[in-house]
Short mmCIF file of C-alpha atoms in Angstrom, two decimals:
data_model
loop_
_atom_site.label_atom_id
_atom_site.label_comp_id
_atom_site.label_asym_id
_atom_site.label_seq_id
_atom_site.Cartn_x
_atom_site.Cartn_y
_atom_site.Cartn_z
CA MET A 247 0.00 0.00 0.00
CA GLN A 248 1.30 3.43 -0.97
CA SER A 249 2.19 5.71 1.96
CA LEU A 250 -0.14 8.67 2.51
CA HIS A 251 2.95 10.85 2.84
CA ASP A 252 3.19 10.35 -0.93
CA PRO A 253 1.45 13.28 -2.73
CA ASP A 254 -0.14 11.00 -5.35
CA ALA A 255 -1.61 8.74 -2.66
CA LYS A 256 -2.97 11.77 -0.82
CA ARG A 257 -4.59 13.12 -3.97
CA ALA A 258 -6.19 9.74 -4.68
CA LEU A 259 -7.59 9.51 -1.14
CA ARG A 260 -8.95 13.08 -1.38
CA ARG A 261 -10.76 12.20 -4.61
CA GLN A 262 -12.19 9.05 -3.05
CA LEU A 263 -13.47 10.83 0.08
CA ARG A 264 -14.91 13.75 -1.89
CA ARG A 265 -16.80 11.27 -4.07
CA LYS A 266 -18.16 9.59 -0.93
CA ARG A 267 -19.59 12.76 0.55
CA SER A 268 -20.92 13.97 -2.82
CA ALA A 269 -22.77 10.67 -3.26
CA LEU A 270 -24.98 11.40 -0.25
CA SER A 271 -28.56 12.30 -1.17
CA ARG A 272 -30.06 15.69 -0.38
CA ASP A 273 -32.09 14.15 2.46
CA GLU A 274 -28.98 12.42 3.85
CA GLN A 275 -27.08 15.70 3.68
CA ARG A 276 -29.87 17.56 5.47
CA GLN A 277 -30.13 14.97 8.26
CA ALA A 278 -26.36 14.83 8.64
CA ALA A 279 -26.25 18.63 9.07
CA LEU A 280 -28.88 18.51 11.82
CA ASP A 281 -27.09 15.67 13.62
CA LEU A 282 -23.75 17.44 13.29
CA CYS A 283 -25.11 20.65 14.78
CA LEU A 284 -26.69 18.77 17.68
CA ASN A 285 -23.29 17.25 18.46
CA LEU A 286 -21.56 20.63 18.15
CA LYS A 287 -23.95 22.32 20.58
CA HIS A 288 -22.72 20.03 23.37
CA LEU A 289 -19.06 20.99 22.99
CA PRO A 290 -17.69 23.39 25.65
CA GLU A 291 -15.56 25.04 22.93
CA ILE A 292 -18.80 25.96 21.14
CA GLN A 293 -20.83 26.84 24.23
CA ARG A 294 -18.17 29.24 25.58
CA ALA A 295 -17.33 30.96 22.29
CA ARG A 296 -18.34 34.59 21.77
CA ARG A 297 -16.57 34.95 18.40
CA ILE A 298 -16.79 31.91 16.16
CA SER A 299 -15.97 31.12 12.55
CA LEU A 300 -17.79 28.63 10.37
CA TYR A 301 -18.06 28.16 6.60
CA LEU A 302 -20.62 27.92 3.81
CA PRO A 303 -20.57 24.35 2.44
CA VAL A 304 -19.70 23.43 -1.16
CA ASN A 305 -19.15 20.19 -3.05
CA GLY A 306 -20.86 17.93 -0.54
CA GLU A 307 -19.23 19.37 2.60
CA ILE A 308 -21.28 18.85 5.72
CA ASP A 309 -23.34 21.94 6.49
CA PRO A 310 -22.78 23.76 9.83
CA THR A 311 -25.13 26.67 9.01
CA PRO A 312 -28.17 25.31 10.93
CA LEU A 313 -26.23 26.66 13.94
CA LEU A 314 -26.64 30.27 12.77
CA SER A 315 -30.00 30.90 14.46
CA TRP A 316 -28.73 29.27 17.68
CA PHE A 317 -25.67 31.53 17.66
CA GLN A 318 -27.86 34.56 17.04
CA LYS A 319 -30.03 33.77 20.08
CA ARG A 320 -26.87 33.47 22.19
CA ASN A 321 -25.44 36.78 20.87
CA VAL A 322 -22.45 34.99 19.37
CA ALA A 323 -20.62 36.90 16.63
CA VAL A 324 -20.21 34.71 13.53
CA TYR A 325 -17.35 35.10 11.04
CA LEU A 326 -16.64 33.53 7.64
CA PRO A 327 -13.25 32.86 6.06
CA VAL A 328 -12.30 35.22 3.23
CA LEU A 329 -9.34 34.84 0.88
CA ARG A 330 -6.85 37.58 1.68
CA PRO A 331 -5.95 39.63 -1.39
CA LEU A 332 -2.28 39.96 -2.30
CA SER A 333 -1.24 37.22 0.10
CA ASP A 334 -0.02 33.65 -0.13
CA ASN A 335 -3.23 31.62 0.11
CA SER A 336 -4.23 32.70 3.62
CA LEU A 337 -7.47 33.84 5.21
CA TRP A 338 -9.12 36.72 6.97
CA PHE A 339 -12.28 36.17 8.99
CA VAL A 340 -15.10 38.64 8.33
CA ALA A 341 -18.29 39.19 10.35
CA TYR A 342 -21.36 37.60 8.77
CA HIS A 343 -25.13 38.05 9.18
CA ALA A 344 -28.18 37.67 6.94
CA ARG A 345 -27.67 41.07 5.27
CA THR A 346 -23.93 40.79 4.65
CA PRO A 347 -23.06 41.60 0.99
CA MET A 348 -21.53 38.48 -0.56
CA VAL A 349 -19.35 37.82 -3.59
CA LYS A 350 -17.88 34.67 -5.16
CA ASN A 351 -14.14 34.24 -4.75
CA ARG A 352 -11.83 32.72 -7.36
CA PHE A 353 -13.00 29.22 -6.40
CA GLY A 354 -16.67 30.13 -6.86
CA ILE A 355 -17.32 30.09 -3.10
CA LEU A 356 -19.44 32.86 -1.57
CA GLU A 357 -17.70 35.07 0.97
CA PRO A 358 -18.35 38.51 2.53
CA ASP A 359 -17.52 41.23 0.01
CA THR A 360 -14.58 43.18 1.44
CA ARG A 361 -14.85 45.85 -1.27
CA PHE A 362 -17.32 47.44 1.16
CA ALA A 363 -15.62 49.49 3.88
CA ALA A 364 -17.99 48.11 6.53
CA GLN A 365 -16.85 44.58 5.74
CA ARG A 366 -13.17 45.54 5.91
CA ARG A 367 -13.76 47.07 9.35
CA ASN A 368 -15.36 43.80 10.51
CA ARG A 369 -12.45 41.50 9.67
CA LEU A 370 -10.29 39.70 12.21
CA PRO A 371 -7.19 37.53 12.16
CA ALA A 372 -7.64 33.95 13.33
CA TRP A 373 -6.00 34.58 16.71
CA ALA A 374 -8.81 37.00 17.66
CA LEU A 375 -11.48 34.28 17.41
CA ASP A 376 -12.51 31.90 20.19
CA THR A 377 -13.35 28.88 18.05
CA LEU A 378 -13.08 27.96 14.37
CA ILE A 379 -15.30 25.33 12.78
CA VAL A 380 -13.29 24.10 9.81
CA PRO A 381 -14.16 21.79 6.91
CA LEU A 382 -12.05 18.77 6.04
CA VAL A 383 -11.83 16.02 3.46
CA GLY A 384 -10.82 13.19 5.79
CA PHE A 385 -10.06 12.45 9.44
CA ASP A 386 -8.96 9.56 11.64
CA GLY A 387 -9.58 8.33 15.17
CA HIS A 388 -6.98 10.71 16.61
CA ALA A 389 -8.60 13.81 15.08
CA ASN A 390 -5.87 14.15 12.46
CA ARG A 391 -7.21 16.15 9.52
CA MET A 392 -6.82 15.90 5.77
CA GLY A 393 -7.63 19.32 4.32
CA MET A 394 -8.52 20.44 0.83
CA GLY A 395 -4.91 20.52 -0.29
CA GLY A 396 -4.56 24.29 -0.64
CA GLY A 397 -3.11 24.87 2.84
CA PHE A 398 -5.31 27.92 3.51
CA TYR A 399 -6.08 27.06 7.13
CA ASP A 400 -2.58 25.73 7.84
CA ARG A 401 -1.02 29.00 6.64
CA SER A 402 -3.55 31.16 8.46
CA LEU A 403 -3.11 29.21 11.69
CA ALA A 404 0.66 28.65 11.56
CA PHE A 405 1.05 30.91 14.62
CA MET A 406 -0.57 28.15 16.72
CA ARG A 407 2.48 25.90 16.30
CA ARG A 408 4.56 28.45 18.22
CA GLY A 409 2.47 28.17 21.39
CA GLY A 410 0.66 30.90 23.28
CA PRO A 411 -3.03 31.89 23.23
CA ALA A 412 -4.91 30.39 20.31
CA PRO A 413 -8.47 29.62 19.21
CA ASN A 414 -10.03 26.18 19.49
CA LEU A 415 -10.13 24.33 16.16
CA ILE A 416 -13.05 21.99 15.55
CA GLY A 417 -13.01 19.98 12.32
CA VAL A 418 -16.35 18.83 10.93
CA ALA A 419 -17.19 16.12 8.40
CA HIS A 420 -19.58 13.37 7.43
CA ALA A 421 -18.96 10.12 9.32
CA CYS A 422 -18.19 8.43 5.98
CA GLN A 423 -15.07 10.62 5.70
CA GLN A 424 -13.32 8.85 8.58
CA VAL A 425 -10.34 6.68 7.61
CA GLU A 426 -8.15 4.31 9.59
CA ALA A 427 -5.10 6.57 9.88
CA LEU A 428 -3.66 9.79 8.46
CA PRO A 429 -0.05 10.98 8.56
CA VAL A 430 0.83 14.08 10.55
CA GLU A 431 2.83 16.51 8.45
CA PRO A 432 5.18 19.13 9.99
CA TRP A 433 2.96 21.99 8.79
CA ASP A 434 -0.31 20.51 10.10
CA VAL A 435 -2.07 22.57 12.75
CA PRO A 436 -3.68 20.18 15.28
CA LEU A 437 -7.41 20.20 15.93
CA SER A 438 -9.09 20.05 19.32
CA ALA A 439 -11.62 17.58 17.95
CA VAL A 440 -13.42 16.37 14.85
CA VAL A 441 -17.22 16.28 14.99
CA SER A 442 -19.32 14.30 12.53
CA ASP A 443 -23.00 13.52 12.27
CA GLU A 444 -22.31 10.39 14.36
CA ALA A 445 -19.59 11.15 16.89
CA VAL A 446 -17.07 13.48 18.51
CA VAL A 447 -13.43 12.43 18.08
CA ARG A 448 -11.07 14.15 20.49
CA ALA A 449 -7.44 14.77 19.61
CA SER A 450 -4.73 12.83 21.39
CA LYS A 451 -3.19 14.75 24.27
CA LYS A 452 0.21 14.78 22.60
CA LYS A 453 0.66 15.25 18.88
CA SER A 454 3.66 13.64 17.21
#
């Protein structure tokens, strides 16, 4: 079996897992989103957060947005990731609500439109958030994460590898995206947990 440290093997596994989640029916996706959000609501990292980032799902990603009304009732400020212009594939996090002007980025994903001055004033770096809910392509039983391959979150969260205050990182995925084991790369930023529609997987206390 080809090692998952091999780039070709990683690409093949990404394709396989993306096909799996995209094969879910609309009803299965909707139920998975509701079950995911129920599991998320029980996490202390979610319950304590006053500033939280989530994402708008694409390409079969599990949908965390049913949490939006719950956050609103709890007066939690919600942020979305936005591609930083003139930077090396990293992210800002911009405040989001129902009336936020949106625009598609170069990947065709909707994000808050930072051409508006109000949106630029409402952007934060990752370290200023309490908790980030991040998408992933695959995960294992130690909460190791396989991302999309672009390194956007790893670059934006690289400061966390140096220690000091940092947000909680919660990966989310469909249960069918769990695999037996994933390699840990030097640039990987560890998650606190991965939450699926079926379970919560906590990270090992010590990451290798």
